[in-house]
Coordinates of C-alpha atoms in Angstrom, one line a residue:
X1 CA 0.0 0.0 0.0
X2 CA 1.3 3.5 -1.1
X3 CA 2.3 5.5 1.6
X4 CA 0.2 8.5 0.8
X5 CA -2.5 6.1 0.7
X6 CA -2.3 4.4 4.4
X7 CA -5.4 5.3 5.3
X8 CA -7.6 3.0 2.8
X9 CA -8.6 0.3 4.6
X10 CA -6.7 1.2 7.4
X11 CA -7.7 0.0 10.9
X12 CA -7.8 2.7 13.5
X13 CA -7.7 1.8 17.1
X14 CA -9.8 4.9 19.2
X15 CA -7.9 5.7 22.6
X16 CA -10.1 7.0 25.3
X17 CA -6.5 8.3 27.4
X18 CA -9.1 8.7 31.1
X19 CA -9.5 5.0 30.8
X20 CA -7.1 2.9 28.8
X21 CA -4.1 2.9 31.7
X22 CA -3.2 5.2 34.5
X23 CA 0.9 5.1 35.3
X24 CA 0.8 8.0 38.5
X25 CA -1.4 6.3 40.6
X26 CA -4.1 9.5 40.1
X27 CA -7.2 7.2 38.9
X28 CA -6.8 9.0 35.2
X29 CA -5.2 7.4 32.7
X30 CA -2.4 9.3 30.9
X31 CA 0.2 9.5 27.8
X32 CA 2.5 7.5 29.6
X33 CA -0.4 4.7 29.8
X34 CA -0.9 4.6 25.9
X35 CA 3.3 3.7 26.0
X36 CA 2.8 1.4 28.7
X37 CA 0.5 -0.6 26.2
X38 CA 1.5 0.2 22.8
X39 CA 2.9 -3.3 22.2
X40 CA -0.7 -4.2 23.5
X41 CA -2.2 -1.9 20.6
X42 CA 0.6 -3.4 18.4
X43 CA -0.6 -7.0 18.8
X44 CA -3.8 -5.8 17.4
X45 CA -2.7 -5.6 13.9
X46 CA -4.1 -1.8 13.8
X47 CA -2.6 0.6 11.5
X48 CA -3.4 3.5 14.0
X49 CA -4.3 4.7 17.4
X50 CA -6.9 7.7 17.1
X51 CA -6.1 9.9 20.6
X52 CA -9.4 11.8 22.0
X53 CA -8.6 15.2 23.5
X54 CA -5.2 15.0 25.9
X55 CA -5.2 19.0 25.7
X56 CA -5.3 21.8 28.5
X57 CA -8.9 21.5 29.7
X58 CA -11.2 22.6 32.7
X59 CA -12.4 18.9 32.0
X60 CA -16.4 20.4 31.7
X61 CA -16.9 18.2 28.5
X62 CA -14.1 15.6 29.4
X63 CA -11.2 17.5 27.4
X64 CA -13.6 18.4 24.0
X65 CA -13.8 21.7 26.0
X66 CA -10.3 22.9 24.9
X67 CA -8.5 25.9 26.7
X68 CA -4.8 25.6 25.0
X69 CA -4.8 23.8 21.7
X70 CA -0.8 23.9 21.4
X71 CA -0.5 21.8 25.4
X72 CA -1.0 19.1 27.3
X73 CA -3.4 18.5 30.2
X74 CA -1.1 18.4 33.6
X75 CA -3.7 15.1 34.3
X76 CA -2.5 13.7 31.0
X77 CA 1.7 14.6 31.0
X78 CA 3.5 17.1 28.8
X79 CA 4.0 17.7 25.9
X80 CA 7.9 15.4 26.1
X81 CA 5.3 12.7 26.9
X82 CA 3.2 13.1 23.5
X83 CA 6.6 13.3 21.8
X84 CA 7.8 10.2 23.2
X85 CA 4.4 8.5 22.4
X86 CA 4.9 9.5 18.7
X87 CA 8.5 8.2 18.7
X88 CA 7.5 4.3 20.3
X89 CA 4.3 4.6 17.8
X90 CA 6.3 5.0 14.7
X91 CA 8.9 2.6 15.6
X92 CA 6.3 -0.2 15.7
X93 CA 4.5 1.6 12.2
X94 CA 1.6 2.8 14.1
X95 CA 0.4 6.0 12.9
X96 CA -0.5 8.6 15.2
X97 CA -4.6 10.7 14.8
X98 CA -5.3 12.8 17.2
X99 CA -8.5 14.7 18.0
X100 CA -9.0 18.4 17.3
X101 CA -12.0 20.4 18.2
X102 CA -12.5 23.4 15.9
X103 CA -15.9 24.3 16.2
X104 CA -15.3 25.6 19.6
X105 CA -13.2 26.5 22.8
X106 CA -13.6 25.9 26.5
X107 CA -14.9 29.2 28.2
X108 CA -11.6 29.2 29.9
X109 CA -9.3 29.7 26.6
X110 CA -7.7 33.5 26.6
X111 CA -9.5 33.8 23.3
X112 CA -13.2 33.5 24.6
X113 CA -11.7 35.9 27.6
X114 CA -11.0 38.7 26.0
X115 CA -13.8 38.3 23.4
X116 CA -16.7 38.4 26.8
X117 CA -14.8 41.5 28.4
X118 CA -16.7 44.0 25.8
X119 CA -17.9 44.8 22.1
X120 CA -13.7 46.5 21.4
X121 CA -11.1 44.7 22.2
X122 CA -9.3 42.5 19.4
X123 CA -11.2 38.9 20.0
X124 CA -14.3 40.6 20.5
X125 CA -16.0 39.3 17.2
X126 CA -14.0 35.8 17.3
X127 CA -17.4 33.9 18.7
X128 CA -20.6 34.1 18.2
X129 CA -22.4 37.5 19.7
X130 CA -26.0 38.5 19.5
X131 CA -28.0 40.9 20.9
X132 CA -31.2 39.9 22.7
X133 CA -34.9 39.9 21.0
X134 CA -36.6 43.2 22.6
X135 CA -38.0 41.2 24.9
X136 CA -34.8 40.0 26.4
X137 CA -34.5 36.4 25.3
X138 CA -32.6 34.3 23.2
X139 CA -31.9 35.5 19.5
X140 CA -33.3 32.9 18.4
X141 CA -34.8 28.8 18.8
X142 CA -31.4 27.6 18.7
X143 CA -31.1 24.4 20.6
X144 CA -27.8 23.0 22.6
X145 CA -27.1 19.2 22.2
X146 CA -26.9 18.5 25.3
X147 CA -29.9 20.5 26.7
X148 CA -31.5 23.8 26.8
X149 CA -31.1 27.3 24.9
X150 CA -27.6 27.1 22.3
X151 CA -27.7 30.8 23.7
X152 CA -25.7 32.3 27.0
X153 CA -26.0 35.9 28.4
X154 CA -22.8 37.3 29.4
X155 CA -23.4 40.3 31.2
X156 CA -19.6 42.0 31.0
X157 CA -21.4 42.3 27.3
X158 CA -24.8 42.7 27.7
X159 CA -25.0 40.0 24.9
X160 CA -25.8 36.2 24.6
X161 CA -22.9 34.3 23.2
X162 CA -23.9 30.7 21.0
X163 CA -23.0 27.5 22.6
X164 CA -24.1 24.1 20.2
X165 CA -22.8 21.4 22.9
X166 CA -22.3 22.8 26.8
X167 CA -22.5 26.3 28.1
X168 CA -18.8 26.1 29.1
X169 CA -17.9 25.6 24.8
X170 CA -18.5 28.9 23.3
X171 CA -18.9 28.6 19.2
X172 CA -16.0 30.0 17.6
X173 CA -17.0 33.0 14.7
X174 CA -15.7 31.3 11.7
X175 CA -16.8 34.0 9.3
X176 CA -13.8 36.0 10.9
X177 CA -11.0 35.1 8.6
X178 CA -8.5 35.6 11.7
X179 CA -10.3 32.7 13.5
X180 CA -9.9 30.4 10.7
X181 CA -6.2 31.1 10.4
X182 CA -5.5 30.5 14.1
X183 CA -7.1 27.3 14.3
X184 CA -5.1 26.3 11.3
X185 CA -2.0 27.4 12.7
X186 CA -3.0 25.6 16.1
X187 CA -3.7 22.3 13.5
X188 CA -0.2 23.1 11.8
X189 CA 1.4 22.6 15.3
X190 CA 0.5 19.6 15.8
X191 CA 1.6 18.6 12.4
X192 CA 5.4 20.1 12.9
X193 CA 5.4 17.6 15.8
X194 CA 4.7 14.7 13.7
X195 CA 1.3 13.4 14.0
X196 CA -0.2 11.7 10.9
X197 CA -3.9 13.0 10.8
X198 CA -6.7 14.8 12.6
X199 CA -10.2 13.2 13.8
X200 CA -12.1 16.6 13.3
X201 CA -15.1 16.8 15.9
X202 CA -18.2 18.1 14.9
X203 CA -16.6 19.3 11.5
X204 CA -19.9 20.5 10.4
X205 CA -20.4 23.0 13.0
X206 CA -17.6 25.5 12.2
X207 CA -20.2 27.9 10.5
X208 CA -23.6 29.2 11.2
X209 CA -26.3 31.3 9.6
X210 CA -24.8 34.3 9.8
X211 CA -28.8 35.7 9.3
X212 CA -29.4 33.8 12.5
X213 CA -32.1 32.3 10.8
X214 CA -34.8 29.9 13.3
X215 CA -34.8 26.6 12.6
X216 CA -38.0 25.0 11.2
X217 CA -39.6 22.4 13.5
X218 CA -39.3 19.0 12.8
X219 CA -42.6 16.6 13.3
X220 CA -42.8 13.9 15.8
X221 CA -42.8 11.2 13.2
X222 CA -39.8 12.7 11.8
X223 CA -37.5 12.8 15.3
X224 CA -34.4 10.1 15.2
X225 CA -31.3 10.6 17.8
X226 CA -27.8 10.7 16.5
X227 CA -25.7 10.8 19.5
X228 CA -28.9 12.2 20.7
X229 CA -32.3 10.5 22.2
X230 CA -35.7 11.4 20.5
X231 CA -37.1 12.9 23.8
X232 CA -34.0 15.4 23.5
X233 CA -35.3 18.6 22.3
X234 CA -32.5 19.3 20.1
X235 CA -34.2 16.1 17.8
X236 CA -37.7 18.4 18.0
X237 CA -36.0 20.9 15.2
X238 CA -34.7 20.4 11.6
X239 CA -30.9 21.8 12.0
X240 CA -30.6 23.9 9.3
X241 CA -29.2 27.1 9.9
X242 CA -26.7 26.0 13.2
X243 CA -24.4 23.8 11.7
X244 CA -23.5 22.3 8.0
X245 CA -23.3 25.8 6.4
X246 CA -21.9 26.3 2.4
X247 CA -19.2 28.1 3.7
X248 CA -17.8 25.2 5.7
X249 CA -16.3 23.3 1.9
X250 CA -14.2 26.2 2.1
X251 CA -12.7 25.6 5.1
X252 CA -12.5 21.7 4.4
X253 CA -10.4 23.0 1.3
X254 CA -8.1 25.2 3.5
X255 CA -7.3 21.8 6.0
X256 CA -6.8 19.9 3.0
X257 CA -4.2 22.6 1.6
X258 CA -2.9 22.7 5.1
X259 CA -2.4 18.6 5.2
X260 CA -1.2 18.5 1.7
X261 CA 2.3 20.2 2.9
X262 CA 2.8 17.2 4.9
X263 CA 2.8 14.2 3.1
X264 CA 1.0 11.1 4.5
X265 CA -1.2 12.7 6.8
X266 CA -5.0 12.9 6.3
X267 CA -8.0 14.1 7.8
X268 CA -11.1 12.1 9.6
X269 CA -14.1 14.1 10.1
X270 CA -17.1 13.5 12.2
X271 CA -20.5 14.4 10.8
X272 CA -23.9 14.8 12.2
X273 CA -26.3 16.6 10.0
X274 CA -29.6 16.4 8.9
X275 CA -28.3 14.0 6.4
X276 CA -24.8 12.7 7.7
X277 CA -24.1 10.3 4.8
X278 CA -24.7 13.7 1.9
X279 CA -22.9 15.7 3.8
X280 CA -19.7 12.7 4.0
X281 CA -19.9 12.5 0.6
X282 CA -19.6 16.3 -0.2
X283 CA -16.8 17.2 2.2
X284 CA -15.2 14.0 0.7
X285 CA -15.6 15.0 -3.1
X286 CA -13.1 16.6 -5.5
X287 CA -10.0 15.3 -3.5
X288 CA -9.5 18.5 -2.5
X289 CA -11.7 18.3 1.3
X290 CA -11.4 15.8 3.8
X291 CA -10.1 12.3 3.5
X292 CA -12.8 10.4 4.9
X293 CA -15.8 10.9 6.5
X294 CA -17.6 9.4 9.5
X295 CA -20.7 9.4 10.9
X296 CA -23.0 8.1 13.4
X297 CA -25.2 6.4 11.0
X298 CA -24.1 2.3 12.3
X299 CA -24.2 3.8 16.0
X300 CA -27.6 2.8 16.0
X301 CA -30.2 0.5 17.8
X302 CA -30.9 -0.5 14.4
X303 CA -29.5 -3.9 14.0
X304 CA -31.3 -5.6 10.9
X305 CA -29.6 -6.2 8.0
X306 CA -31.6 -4.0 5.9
X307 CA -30.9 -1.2 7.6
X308 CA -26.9 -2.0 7.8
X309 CA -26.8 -2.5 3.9
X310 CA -29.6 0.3 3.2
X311 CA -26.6 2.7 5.1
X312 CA -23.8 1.7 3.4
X313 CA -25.2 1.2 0.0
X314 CA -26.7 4.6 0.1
X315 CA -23.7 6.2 1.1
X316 CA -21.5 4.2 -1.9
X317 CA -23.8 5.5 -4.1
X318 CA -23.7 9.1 -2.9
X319 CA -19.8 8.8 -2.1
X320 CA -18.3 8.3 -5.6
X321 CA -14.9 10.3 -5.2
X322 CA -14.6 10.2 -1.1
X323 CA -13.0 7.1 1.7
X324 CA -15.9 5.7 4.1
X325 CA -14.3 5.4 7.7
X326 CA -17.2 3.2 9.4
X327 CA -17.7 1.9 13.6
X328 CA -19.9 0.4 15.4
X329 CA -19.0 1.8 18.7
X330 CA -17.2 5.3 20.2
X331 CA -16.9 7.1 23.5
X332 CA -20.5 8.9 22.6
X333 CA -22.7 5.9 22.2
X334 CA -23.8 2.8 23.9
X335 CA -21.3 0.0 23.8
X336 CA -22.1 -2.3 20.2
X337 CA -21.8 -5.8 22.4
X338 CA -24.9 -4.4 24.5
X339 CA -26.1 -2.0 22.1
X340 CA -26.9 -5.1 19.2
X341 CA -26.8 -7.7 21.9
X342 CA -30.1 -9.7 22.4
X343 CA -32.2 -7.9 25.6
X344 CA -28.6 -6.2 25.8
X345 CA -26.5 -9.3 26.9
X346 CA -23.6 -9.9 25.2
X347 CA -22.5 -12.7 23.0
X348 CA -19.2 -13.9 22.5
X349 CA -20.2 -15.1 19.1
X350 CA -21.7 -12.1 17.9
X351 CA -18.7 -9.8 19.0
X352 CA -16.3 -12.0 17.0
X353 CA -18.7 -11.5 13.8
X354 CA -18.9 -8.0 14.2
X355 CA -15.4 -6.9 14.2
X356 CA -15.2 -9.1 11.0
X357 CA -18.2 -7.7 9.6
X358 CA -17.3 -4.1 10.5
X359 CA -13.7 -4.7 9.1
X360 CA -15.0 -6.4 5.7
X361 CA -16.7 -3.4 4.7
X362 CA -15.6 -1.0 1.8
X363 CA -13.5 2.1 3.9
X364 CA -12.0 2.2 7.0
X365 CA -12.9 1.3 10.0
X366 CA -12.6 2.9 13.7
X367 CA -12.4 0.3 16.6
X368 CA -13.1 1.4 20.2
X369 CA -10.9 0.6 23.1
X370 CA -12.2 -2.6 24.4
X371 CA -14.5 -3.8 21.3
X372 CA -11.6 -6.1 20.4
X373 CA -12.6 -8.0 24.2
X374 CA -15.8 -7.7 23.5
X375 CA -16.7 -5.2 26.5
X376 CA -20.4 -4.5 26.7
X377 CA -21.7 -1.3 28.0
X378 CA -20.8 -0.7 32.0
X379 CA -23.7 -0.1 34.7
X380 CA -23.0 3.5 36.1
X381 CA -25.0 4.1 39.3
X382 CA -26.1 8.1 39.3
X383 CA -24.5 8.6 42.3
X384 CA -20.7 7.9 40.1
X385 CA -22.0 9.5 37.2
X386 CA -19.7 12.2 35.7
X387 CA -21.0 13.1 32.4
X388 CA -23.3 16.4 32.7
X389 CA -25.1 15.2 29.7
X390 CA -26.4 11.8 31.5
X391 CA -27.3 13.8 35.0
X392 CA -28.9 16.1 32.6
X393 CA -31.3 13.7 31.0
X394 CA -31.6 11.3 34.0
X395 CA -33.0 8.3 34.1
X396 CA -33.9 8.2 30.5
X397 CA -30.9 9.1 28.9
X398 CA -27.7 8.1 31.2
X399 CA -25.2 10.1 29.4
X400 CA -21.8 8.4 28.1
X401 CA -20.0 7.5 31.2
X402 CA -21.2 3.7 30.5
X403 CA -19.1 3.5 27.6
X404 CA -16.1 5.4 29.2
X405 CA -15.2 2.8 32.1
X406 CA -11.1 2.1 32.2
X407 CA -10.2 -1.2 30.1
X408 CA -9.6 -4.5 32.4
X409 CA -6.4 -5.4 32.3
X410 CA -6.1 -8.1 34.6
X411 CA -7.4 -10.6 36.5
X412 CA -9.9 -10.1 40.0
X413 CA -7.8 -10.2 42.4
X414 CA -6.0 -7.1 40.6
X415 CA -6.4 -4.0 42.0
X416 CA -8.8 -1.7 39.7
X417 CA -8.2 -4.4 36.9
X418 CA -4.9 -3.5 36.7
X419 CA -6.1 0.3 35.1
X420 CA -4.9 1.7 38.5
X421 CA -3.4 1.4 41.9
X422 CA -6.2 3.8 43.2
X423 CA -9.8 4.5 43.1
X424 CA -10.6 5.3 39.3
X425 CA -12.8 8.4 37.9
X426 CA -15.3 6.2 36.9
X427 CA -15.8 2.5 38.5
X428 CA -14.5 -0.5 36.9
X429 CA -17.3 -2.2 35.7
X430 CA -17.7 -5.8 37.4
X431 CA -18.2 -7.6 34.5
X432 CA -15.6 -6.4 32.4
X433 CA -12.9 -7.5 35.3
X434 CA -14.5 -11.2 33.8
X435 CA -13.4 -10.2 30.8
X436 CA -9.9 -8.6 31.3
X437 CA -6.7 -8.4 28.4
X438 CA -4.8 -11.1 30.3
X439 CA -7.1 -13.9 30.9
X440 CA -8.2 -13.3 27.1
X441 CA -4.6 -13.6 25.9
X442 CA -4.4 -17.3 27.6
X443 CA -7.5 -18.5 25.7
X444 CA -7.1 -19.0 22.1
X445 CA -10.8 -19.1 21.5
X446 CA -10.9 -15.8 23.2
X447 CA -12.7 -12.7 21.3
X448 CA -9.3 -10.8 21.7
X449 CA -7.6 -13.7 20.1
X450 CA -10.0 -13.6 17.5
X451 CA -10.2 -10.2 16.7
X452 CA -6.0 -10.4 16.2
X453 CA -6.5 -13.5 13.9
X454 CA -9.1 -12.0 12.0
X455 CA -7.0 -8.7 11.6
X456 CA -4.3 -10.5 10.6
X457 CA -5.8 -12.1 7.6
X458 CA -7.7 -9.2 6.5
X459 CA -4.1 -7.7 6.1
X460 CA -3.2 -10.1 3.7
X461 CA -6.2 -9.4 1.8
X462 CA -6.2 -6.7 -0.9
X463 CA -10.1 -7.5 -1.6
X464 CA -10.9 -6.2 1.6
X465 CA -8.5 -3.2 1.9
X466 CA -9.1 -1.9 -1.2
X467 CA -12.1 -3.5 -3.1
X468 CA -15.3 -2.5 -4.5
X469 CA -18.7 -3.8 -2.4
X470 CA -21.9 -5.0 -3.9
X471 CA -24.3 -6.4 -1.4
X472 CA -26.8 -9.0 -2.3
X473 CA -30.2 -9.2 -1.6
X474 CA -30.7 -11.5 1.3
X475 CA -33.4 -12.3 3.8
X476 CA -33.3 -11.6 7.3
X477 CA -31.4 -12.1 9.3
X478 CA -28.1 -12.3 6.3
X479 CA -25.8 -9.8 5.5
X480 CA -24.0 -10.7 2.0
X481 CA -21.9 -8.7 -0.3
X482 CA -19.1 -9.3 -2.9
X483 CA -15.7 -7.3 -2.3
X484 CA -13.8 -7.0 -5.8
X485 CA -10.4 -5.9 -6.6
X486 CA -7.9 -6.2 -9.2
X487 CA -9.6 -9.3 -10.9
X488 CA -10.5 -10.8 -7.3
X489 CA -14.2 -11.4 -5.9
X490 CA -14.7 -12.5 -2.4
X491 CA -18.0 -13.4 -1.1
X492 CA -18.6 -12.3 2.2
X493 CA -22.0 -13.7 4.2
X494 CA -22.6 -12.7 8.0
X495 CA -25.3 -14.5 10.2
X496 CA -26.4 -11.6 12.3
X497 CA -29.3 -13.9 14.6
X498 CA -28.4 -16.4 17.2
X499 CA -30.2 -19.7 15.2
X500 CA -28.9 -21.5 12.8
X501 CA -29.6 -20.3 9.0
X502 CA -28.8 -21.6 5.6
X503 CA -28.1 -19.7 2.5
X504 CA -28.2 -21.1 -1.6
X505 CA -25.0 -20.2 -2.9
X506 CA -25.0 -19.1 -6.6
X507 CA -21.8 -19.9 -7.6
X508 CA -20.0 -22.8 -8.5
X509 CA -16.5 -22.3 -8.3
X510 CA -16.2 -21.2 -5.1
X511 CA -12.7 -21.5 -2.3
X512 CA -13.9 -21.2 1.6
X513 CA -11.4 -19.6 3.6
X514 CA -10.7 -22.4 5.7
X515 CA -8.9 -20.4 8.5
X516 CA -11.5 -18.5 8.9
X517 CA -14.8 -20.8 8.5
X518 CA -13.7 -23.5 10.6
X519 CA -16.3 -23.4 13.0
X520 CA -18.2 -21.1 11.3
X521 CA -20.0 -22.6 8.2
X522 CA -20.0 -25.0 5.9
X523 CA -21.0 -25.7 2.5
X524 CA -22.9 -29.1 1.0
X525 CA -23.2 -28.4 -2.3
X526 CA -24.2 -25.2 -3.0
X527 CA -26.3 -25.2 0.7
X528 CA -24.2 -23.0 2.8
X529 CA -25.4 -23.6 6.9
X530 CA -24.5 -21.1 9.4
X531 CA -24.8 -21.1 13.0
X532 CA -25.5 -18.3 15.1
X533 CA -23.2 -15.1 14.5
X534 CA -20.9 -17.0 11.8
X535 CA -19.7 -15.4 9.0
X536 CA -18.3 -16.8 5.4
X537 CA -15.7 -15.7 3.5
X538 CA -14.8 -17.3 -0.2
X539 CA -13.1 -16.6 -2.9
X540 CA -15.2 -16.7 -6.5
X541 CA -13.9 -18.1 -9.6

């Protein structure tokens, strides 16, 4: 694979740094932690480790509340830490992403105060001011993700500033052209210091309406939750005029010029619109924009196969010049292994066939710390909750904090799992100690062990780095496709119900991977029978 072209295909390995491995003993996992276990992450057979925020932060959002884009969080090490992560990454050929939030700042960041201090000074038009309606309120229906008004009075002003997530992130004004350049000089840093690519968070929210234009209300029928719930009222609004703007391609086309002076590196951006998988497709198009895209569109409680293949055909045909990045599972969203698990148990089984069936699709993919042991999604009582968005919505929504828990390391009699030698920040879930790295390792029917042998494979498989996908229409509850590349078909089948199924293949050449489908199907004839959660791979021709 070309060098400029690592990312196709490529599997990325998402680092939540609170909970993957604390080294000082202060309950937080750290920089020094991701070290610790890169030879851990190596044994994966990932291509790259995507980093979420490890920048200076008052911690309100959990670091996506930024206060200094160019340093490190004291809770997370310095900056000589990062370095020597980057230095033991590349050795191994791991590529480095790492998270920047460019929509917005922390209320803490010098920017933000000198922009609140009055209506003169030189940052005073570098977020998003309004004066109030007559009346006093808002300036308009705006709605905040994560509850309430998008809109903040700040009285050293007399105005309201805009907020799209928490009050404490004030939206940045990206029709000031001496925003934009900052953050790109605050993305260029980063890149002087080596890192190979950017996870951009909520890409699509750099610009707004600069009319300040309501947004139209959306009809109950019409309400669906993208990292949001349904009773939310940010779902009770079509989210036109607060996010997804024209003027954003611009900016895509300035980060790609940006990245284009350092060869190899690429950009991952995170999309939720009113239509995620249009919106991937332009800020993908032209080879000019972003790299890939990625969405929330399979972090769904949709789990039939017509929805899965519905999704990614739809975005195949819309995507024509773009790179899909695809997951299952991400620090915002209910572990998959509960999430798709039956009455939200999970299944062994199924978590070993959907890591394959996640990696055998067309892009690349985006694996979540712990999905490779199968982790389902923690119990948080309220009393340890720490997300404000779960208190917020309490008891229907329970925020993210279930999906944030540290990673297991060892065995019971461990101390914290082997995450820490002290109390964590969040509890370590009592179920996942069952299911720690160590005990996994030993078992080579383990999921981990499964998820490295799959990985493996799939590198030695040009099909299903780089190929072409055509699904085939299959009942209930099969997922089939071909992958095609460079004279090559493979057919790919995935059993996604716990009974027994069989499937009339129409082929008659046909080579079963062996090393794969041992346990997992096989063919009489051209009768293919597959158990519970098995998936089939063969070669056509």
């Amino acid at each position: 694979m070309a060098q400029q072209q690592w990312y196709k295909g490529a599997v990325i390995y998402q680092v939540y740094p609170r909970s993957f491995q604390d080294t000082n003993g202060d309950g937080i996992g750290d920089l020094k932690g991701i070290i610790a276990r890169i030879d851990y992450i190596k044994s994966l057979g990932v291509d790259a480790i995507w980093i979420s925020p490890f920048f200076k932060s008052p911690m309100k959002d959990f670091g996506y509340d930024i206060s200094d884009y160019r340093d490190v969080d004291p809770l997370f090490g310095d900056l000589n830490d990062f370095d020597e992560l980057i230095a033991h990454a590349h050795q191994r050929d791991i590529k480095i992403i790492i998270d920047q939030v460019l929509s917005h700042t922390s209320d803490q960041h010098q920017w933000f105060l000198d922009s609140r201090e009055n209506k003169t000074n030189d940052k005073s038009d570098w977020y998003v001011w309004s004066d109030s309606k007559p009346d006093g309120t808002q300036p308009n229906n705006w709605l905040s993700i994560f509850g309430g008004p998008a809109w903040q009075w700040e009285p050293r002003r007399g105005q309201y500033y805009l907020h799209n997530f928490f009050t404490e992130q004030p939206d940045l004004n990206f029709h000031n052209p001496d925003v934009r350049q900052a953050v790109l000089d605050n993305v260029e840093f980063w890149l002087k210091k080596g890192v190979d690519g950017f996870r951009l968070d909520a890409i699509n929210f750099c610009y707004h309406d600069a009319q300040l234009r309501d947004n139209p209300a959306k009809p109950p029928e019409k309400r669906q939750g993208r990292g949001f719930s349904e009773d939310n009222p940010y779902a009770f609004q079509y989210h036109h005029y607060n996010n997804t703007q024209p003027e954003n391609i611009s900016f895509m086309q300035d980060i790609r010029t940006l990245l284009d002076k350092y060869p190899g590196t690429v950009s991952l951006g995170e999309i939720s619109s009113e239509d995620s998988l249009a919106t991937m497709a332009e800020y993908t198009a032209g080879g000019d924009k972003l790299h890939m895209g990625y969405s929330f569109e399979l972090l769904t409680n949709d789990y039939s196969s017509e929805y899965i293949r519905t999704t990614v055909k739809t975005l195949e045909e819309r995507m024509t010049q773009g790179w899909p990045c695809w997951a299952f599972s991400n620090h915002d969203v209910e572990r998959v292994a509960s999430r798709w698990g039956a009455n939200g148990e999970v299944n062994p089984q199924q978590c070993k066939m959907l890591s394959a069936l996640l990696a055998s699709l067309r892009g690349s993919v985006c694996m979540y710390q712990g999905e490779e042991l199968g982790l389902g999604e923690a119990s948080v009582a309220f009393e340890d909750l720490q997300d404000p968005y779960g208190i917020t919505f309490w008891p229907n929504f329970k925020g993210r904090d279930g999906c944030r828990t540290p990673m297991p390391w060892h065995n019971n009699n461990c101390e914290q799992a082997g995450f820490s030698t002290t109390k964590p920040w969040l509890p370590v879930d009592e179920q996942h100690k069952n299911q720690n790295v160590s005990e996994q390792e030993s078992d080579q029917y383990s999921i981990l062990n499964a998820f490295r042998h799959f990985m493996a494979w799939r590198k030695t498989q040009a099909v299903l780095l780089e190929g072409d996908i055509e699904f085939i229409d299959t009942p209930e509850p099969l997922l089939a496709f071909y992958r095609r590349f460079a004279g090559q078909t493979m057919l790919c089948i995935f059993n996604l119900a716990q009974s027994t199924t069989s499937y009339e293949i129409d082929h008659i050449n046909i080579t079963p991977h062996s090393e794969l489908n041992h346990h997992n199907g096989t063919v009489n004839k051209n009768t293919l029978t597959l158990p519970g959660f098995g998936c089939f791979y063969a070669s056509i021709g």
